Coordinates of C-alpha atoms in Angstrom, one line a residue:
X85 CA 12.2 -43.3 -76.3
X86 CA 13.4 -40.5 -74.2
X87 CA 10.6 -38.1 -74.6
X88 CA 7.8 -41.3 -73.5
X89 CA 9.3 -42.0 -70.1
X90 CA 8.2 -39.1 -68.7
X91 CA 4.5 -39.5 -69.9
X92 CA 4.7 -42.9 -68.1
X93 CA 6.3 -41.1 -65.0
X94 CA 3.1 -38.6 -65.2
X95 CA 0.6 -41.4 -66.1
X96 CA 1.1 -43.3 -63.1
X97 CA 1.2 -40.8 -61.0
X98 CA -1.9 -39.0 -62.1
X99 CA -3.6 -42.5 -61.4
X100 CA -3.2 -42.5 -57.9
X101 CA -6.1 -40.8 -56.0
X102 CA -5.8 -37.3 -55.1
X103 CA -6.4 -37.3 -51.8
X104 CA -3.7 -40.3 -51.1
X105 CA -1.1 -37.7 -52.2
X106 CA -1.9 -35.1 -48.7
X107 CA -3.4 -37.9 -46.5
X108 CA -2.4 -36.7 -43.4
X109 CA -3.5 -37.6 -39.4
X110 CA -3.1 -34.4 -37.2
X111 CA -3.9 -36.7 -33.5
X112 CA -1.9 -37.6 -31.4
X113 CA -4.1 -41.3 -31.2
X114 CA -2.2 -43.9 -32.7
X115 CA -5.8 -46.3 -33.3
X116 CA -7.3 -43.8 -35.4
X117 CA -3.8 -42.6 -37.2
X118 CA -4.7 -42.8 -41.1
X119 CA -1.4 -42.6 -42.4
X120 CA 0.2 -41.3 -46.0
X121 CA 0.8 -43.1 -48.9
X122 CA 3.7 -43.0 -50.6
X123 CA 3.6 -41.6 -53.9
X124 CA 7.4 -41.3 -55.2
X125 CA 7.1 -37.0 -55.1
X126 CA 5.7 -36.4 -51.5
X127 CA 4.4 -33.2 -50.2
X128 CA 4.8 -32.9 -46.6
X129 CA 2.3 -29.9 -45.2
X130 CA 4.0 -27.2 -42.5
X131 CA 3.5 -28.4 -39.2
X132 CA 3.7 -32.4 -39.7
X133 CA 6.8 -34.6 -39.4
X134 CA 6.3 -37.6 -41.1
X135 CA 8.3 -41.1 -40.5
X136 CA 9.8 -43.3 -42.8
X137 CA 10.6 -46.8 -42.6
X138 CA 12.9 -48.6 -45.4
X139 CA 12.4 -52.2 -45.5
X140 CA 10.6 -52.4 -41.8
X141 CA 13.4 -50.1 -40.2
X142 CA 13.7 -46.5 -39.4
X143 CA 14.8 -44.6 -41.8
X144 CA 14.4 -40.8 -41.8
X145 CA 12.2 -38.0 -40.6
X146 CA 10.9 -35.8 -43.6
X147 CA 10.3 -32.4 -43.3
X148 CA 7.3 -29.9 -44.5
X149 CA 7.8 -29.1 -48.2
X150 CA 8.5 -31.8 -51.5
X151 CA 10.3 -35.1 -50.5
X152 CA 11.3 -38.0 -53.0
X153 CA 11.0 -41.9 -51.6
X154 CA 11.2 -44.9 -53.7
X155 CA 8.2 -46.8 -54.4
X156 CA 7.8 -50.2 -52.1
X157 CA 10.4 -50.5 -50.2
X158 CA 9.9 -46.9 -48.8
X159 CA 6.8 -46.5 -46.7
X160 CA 5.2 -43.6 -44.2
X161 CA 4.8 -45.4 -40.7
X162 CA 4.0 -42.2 -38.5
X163 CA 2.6 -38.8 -38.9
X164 CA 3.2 -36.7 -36.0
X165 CA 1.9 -33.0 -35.9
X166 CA 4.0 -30.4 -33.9
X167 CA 1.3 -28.1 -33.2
X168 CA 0.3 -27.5 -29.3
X169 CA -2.3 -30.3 -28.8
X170 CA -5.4 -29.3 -26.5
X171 CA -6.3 -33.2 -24.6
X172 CA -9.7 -33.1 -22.6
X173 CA -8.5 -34.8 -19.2
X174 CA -11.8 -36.9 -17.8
X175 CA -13.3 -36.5 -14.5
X176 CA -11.6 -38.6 -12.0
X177 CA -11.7 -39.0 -7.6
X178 CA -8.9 -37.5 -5.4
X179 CA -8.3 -37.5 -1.9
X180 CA -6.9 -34.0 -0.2
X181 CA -4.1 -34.8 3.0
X182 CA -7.4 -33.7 5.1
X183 CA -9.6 -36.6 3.5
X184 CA -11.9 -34.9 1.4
X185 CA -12.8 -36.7 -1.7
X186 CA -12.8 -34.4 -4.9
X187 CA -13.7 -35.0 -8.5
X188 CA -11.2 -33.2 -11.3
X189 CA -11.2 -32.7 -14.3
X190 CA -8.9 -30.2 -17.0
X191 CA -7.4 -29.6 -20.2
X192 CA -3.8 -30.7 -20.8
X193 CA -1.7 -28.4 -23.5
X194 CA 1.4 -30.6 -24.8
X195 CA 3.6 -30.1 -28.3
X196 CA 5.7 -33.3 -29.7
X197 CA 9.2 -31.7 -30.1
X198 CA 10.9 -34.9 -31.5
X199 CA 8.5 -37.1 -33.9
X200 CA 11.0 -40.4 -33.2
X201 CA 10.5 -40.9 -29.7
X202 CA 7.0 -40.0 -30.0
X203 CA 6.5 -42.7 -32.4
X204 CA 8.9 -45.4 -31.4
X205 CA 8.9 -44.5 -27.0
X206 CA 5.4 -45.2 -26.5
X207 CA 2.9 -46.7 -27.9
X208 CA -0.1 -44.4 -28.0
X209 CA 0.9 -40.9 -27.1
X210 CA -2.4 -39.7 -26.6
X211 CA -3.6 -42.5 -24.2
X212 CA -0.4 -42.2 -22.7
X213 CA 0.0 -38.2 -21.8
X214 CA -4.0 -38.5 -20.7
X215 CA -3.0 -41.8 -17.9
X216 CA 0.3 -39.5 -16.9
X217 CA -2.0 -36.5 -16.2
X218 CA -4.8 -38.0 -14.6
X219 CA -2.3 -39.7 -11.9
X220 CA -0.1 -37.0 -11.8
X221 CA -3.3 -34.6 -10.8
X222 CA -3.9 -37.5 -8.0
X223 CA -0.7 -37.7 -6.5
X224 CA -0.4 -33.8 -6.5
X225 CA -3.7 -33.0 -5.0
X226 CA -3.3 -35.6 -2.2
X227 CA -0.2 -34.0 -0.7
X228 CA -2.1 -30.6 0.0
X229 CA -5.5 -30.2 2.3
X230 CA -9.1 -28.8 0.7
X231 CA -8.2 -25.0 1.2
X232 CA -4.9 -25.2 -0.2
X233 CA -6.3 -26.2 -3.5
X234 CA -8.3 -23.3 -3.7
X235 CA -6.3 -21.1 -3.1
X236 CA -3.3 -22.7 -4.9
X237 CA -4.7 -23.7 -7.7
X238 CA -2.0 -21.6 -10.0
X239 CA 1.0 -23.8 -8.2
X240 CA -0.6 -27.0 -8.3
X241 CA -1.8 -27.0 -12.2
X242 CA 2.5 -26.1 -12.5
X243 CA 3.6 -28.9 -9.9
X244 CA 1.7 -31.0 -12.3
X245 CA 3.1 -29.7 -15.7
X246 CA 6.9 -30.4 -14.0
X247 CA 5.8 -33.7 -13.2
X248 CA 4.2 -34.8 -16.8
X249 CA 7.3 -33.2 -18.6
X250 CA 9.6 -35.1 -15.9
X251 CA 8.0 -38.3 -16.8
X252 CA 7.3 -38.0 -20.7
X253 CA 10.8 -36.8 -21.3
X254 CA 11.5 -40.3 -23.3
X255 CA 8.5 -40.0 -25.2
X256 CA 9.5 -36.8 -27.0
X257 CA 6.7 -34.8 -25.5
X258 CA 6.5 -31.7 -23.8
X259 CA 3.8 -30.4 -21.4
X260 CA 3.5 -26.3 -22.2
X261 CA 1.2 -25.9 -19.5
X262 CA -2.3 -27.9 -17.4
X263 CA -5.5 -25.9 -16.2
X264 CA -8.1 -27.7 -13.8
X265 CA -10.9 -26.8 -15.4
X266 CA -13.8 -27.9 -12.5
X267 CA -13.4 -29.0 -9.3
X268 CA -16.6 -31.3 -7.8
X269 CA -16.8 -31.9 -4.3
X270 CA -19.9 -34.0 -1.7
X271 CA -22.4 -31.8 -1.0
X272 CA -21.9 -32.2 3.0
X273 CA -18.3 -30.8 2.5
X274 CA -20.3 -27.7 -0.1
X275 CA -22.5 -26.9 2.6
X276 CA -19.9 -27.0 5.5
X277 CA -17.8 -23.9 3.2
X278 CA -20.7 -21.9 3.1
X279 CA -21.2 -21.9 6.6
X280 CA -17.6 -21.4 7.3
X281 CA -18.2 -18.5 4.8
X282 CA -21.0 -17.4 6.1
X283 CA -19.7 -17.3 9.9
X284 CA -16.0 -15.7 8.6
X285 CA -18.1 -13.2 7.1
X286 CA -20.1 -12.1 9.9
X287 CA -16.9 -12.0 12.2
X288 CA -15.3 -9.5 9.7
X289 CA -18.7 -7.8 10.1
X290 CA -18.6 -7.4 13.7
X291 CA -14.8 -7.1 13.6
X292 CA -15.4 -4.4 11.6
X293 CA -17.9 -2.9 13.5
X294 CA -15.6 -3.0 17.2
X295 CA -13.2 -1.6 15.1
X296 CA -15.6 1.7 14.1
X297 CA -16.9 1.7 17.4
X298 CA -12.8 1.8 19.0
X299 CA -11.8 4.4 16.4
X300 CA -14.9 6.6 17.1
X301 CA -14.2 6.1 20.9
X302 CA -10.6 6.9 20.2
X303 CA -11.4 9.9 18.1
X304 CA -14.0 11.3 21.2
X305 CA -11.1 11.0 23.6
X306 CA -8.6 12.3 21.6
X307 CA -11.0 15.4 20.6
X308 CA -11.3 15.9 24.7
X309 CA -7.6 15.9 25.0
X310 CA -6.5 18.0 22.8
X311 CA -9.5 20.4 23.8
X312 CA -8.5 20.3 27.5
X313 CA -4.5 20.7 26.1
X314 CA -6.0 23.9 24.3
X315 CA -7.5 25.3 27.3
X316 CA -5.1 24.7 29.6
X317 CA -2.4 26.3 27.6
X318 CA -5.1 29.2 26.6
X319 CA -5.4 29.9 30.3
X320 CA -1.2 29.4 31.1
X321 CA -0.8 31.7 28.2
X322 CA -3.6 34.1 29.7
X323 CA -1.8 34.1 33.3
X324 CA 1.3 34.7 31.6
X325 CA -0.1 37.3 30.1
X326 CA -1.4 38.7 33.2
X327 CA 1.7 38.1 35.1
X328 CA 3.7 39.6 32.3
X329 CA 1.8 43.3 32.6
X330 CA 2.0 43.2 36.1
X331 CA 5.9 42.9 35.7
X332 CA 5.5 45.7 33.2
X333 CA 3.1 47.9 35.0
X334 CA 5.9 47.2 38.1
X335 CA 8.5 48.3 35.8
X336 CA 7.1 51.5 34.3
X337 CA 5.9 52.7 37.6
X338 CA 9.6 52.3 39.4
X339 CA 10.8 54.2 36.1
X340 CA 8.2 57.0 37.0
X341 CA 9.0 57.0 40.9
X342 CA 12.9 56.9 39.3
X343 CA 12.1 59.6 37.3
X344 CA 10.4 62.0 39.9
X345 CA 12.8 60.8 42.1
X346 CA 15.9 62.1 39.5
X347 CA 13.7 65.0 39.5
X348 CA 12.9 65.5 43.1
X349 CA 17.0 65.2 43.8
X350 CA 17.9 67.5 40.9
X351 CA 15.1 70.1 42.8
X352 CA 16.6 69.6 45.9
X353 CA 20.0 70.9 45.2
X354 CA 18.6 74.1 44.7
X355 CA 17.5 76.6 47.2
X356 CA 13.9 76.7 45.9
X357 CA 13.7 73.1 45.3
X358 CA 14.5 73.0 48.8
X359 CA 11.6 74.9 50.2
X360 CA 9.4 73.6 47.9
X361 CA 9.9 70.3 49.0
X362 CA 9.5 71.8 53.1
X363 CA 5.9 72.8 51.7
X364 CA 5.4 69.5 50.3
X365 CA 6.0 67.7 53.5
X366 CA 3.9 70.5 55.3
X367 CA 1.0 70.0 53.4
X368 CA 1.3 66.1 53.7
X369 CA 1.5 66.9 57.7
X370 CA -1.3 69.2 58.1
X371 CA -3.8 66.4 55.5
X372 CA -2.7 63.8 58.4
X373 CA -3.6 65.4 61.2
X374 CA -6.8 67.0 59.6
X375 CA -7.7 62.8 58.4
X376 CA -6.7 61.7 62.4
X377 CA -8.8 64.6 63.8
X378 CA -11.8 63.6 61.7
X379 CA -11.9 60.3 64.4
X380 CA -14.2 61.2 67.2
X381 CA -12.0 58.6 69.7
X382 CA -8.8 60.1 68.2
X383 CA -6.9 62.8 69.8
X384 CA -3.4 63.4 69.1
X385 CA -1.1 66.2 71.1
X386 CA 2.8 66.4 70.0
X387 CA 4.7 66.6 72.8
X388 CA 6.2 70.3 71.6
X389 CA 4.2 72.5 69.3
X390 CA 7.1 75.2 68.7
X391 CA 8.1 73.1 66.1
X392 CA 4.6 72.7 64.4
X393 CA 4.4 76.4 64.4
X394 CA 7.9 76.9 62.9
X395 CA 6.8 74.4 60.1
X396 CA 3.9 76.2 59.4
X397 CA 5.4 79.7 59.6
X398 CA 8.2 78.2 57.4
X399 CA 5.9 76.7 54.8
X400 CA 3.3 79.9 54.1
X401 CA 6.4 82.3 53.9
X402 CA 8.0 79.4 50.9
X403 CA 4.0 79.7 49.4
X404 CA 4.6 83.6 49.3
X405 CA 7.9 83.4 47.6
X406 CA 6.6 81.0 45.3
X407 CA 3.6 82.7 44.6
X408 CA 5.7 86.0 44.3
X409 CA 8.4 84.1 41.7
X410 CA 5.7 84.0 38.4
X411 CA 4.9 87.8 38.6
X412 CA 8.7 88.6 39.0
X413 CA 10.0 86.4 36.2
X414 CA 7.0 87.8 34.3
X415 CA 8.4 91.4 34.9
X416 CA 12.0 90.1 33.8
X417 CA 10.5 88.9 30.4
X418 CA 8.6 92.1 29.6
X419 CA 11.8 94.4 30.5
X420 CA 13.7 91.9 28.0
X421 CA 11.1 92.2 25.0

């Protein structure tokens, strides 16, 4: 008796069908939800939560892997999957703050994180998240002008994600993230943009083009600075230059005139030194008065000539001496060798 319950145990359950055993739905639609029999040993696949009910009330939530109910009073009301969901959101009209009427549509990502409010807060989760979107997109795109949404785009799809997980909270869905996917607008409003882009884009053309023309101007005049900064310090450094051999050419010929003068005293305070400097000034005498008598309307008569004749006399008895010193000291150096 032992041994045949088992084969009964095994009979009847190799009479159900097979495909009753892993009849799962994996959409979120609750009118086309095919649910899973119960078959005593049930095989929940990974990513499903399945729903019992005991008698018509909630019972548990069974999780992926083997799971044992009782036959007819046990029954599977809901199958929820809890992979991310892609939902197709349908075209639909929206009015920007500026009045423009535009047509949307996008794709709506959302995951069920808790299979009991999913199946017991709402009735069709699928119909419900699409109607939360589609108003949600409304409301957001209405409280923004044309141009923000085109350049916003990014911050309005996330405005409208905080809004659909703010809302579908009690439904045990989450929103992971909404992309518009087109954007439709009247073709008055199309054609008005492209001349706005058209006329923006030739004013950064000629922008552009004042710009090149400014710099190039700017360039010219600053190339004529500098060049008259170079030139004019080239010709300050060239008169400082000029001035600054001057001052030396001043300098080195007062050292000379010091010098002969050092040597002219040194001469002087000897006896020859003496006369030779009385011939000197002879000589300069006699060239000025040969240069004044050159003048036909010239004529110049010293009041007393003695002293003319001294000077004279004076000067061409020093030449003798001088002219007699070489061949005497010349004498003197032969003697000595």
């Amino acid at each position: 008796m032992l041994s045949s319950k088992p084969r009964v145990l095994i009979s009847a359950l190799t009479a159900l069908p097979f495909t009753g055993l892993f009849s799962t739905q994996r959409s979120l639609s609750y009118t086309s939800r095919r649910l899973a029999s119960n078959t005593v040993l049930n095989f929940v696949p990974q990513q499903e939560a399945w729903v019992i009910e005991r008698m018509g009330r909630y019972l548990k939530t069974l999780q992926p892997g083997l799971n044992i109910l009782l036959p007819i009073i046990d029954s599977v009301k809901y199958v929820q999957p809890l992979k991310e969901i892609a939902m197709e959101i349908p075209e639909q009209s929206a009015i920007t703050l500026d009045n423009v009427q535009l047509t949307l549509d996008g794709v709506l990502y959302v995951r069920i994180i808790d299979p009991y409010k999913a199946s017991y807060g709402v009735e069709d989760p699928e119909f419900a998240v699409k109607q939360l979107a589609q108003t949600t997109m409304r409301s957001e795109v209405g409280k923004i002008i044309l141009d923000t949404v085109f350049k916003e785009r990014e911050v309005l799809n996330i405005a409208i994600v905080e809004a659909i997980n703010k809302a579908a909270e009690p439904w045990g869905i989450v929103c992971l993230r909404y992309e518009i996917r087109d954007m439709k607008m009247p073709q008055k409003i199309q054609e008005a943009m492209q001349m706005q882009v058209e006329a923006e884009r030739k004013k950064r053309a000629a922008i552009l083009e004042s710009e090149g023309h400014r710099d190039a101007a700017i360039n010219i005049a600053e190339g004529e600075k500098q060049t008259c900064i170079l030139a004019s310090e080239a010709k300050m450094q060239e008169q400082i230059n000029a001035a600054n051999g001057i001052a030396k050419a001043i300098l080195l010929e007062a050292e000379a005139r010091q010098k002969a003068l050092n040597h002219i005293s040194k001469a002087l305070n000897e006896e020859k030194g003496r006369d030779a400097a009385n011939l000197l000034v002879a000589e300069k005498s006699v060239k000025a008065f040969e240069k004044l008598a050159k003048e036909n309307n010239t004529l110049i008569m010293p009041a007393d000539l003695s002293p003319i004749n001294s000077l004279l006399i004076q000067a061409m008895s020093v030449y003798k001496q001088l002219s007699d010193t070489p061949q005497s000291s010349n004498v003197e150096i032969k003697q000595k060798k």
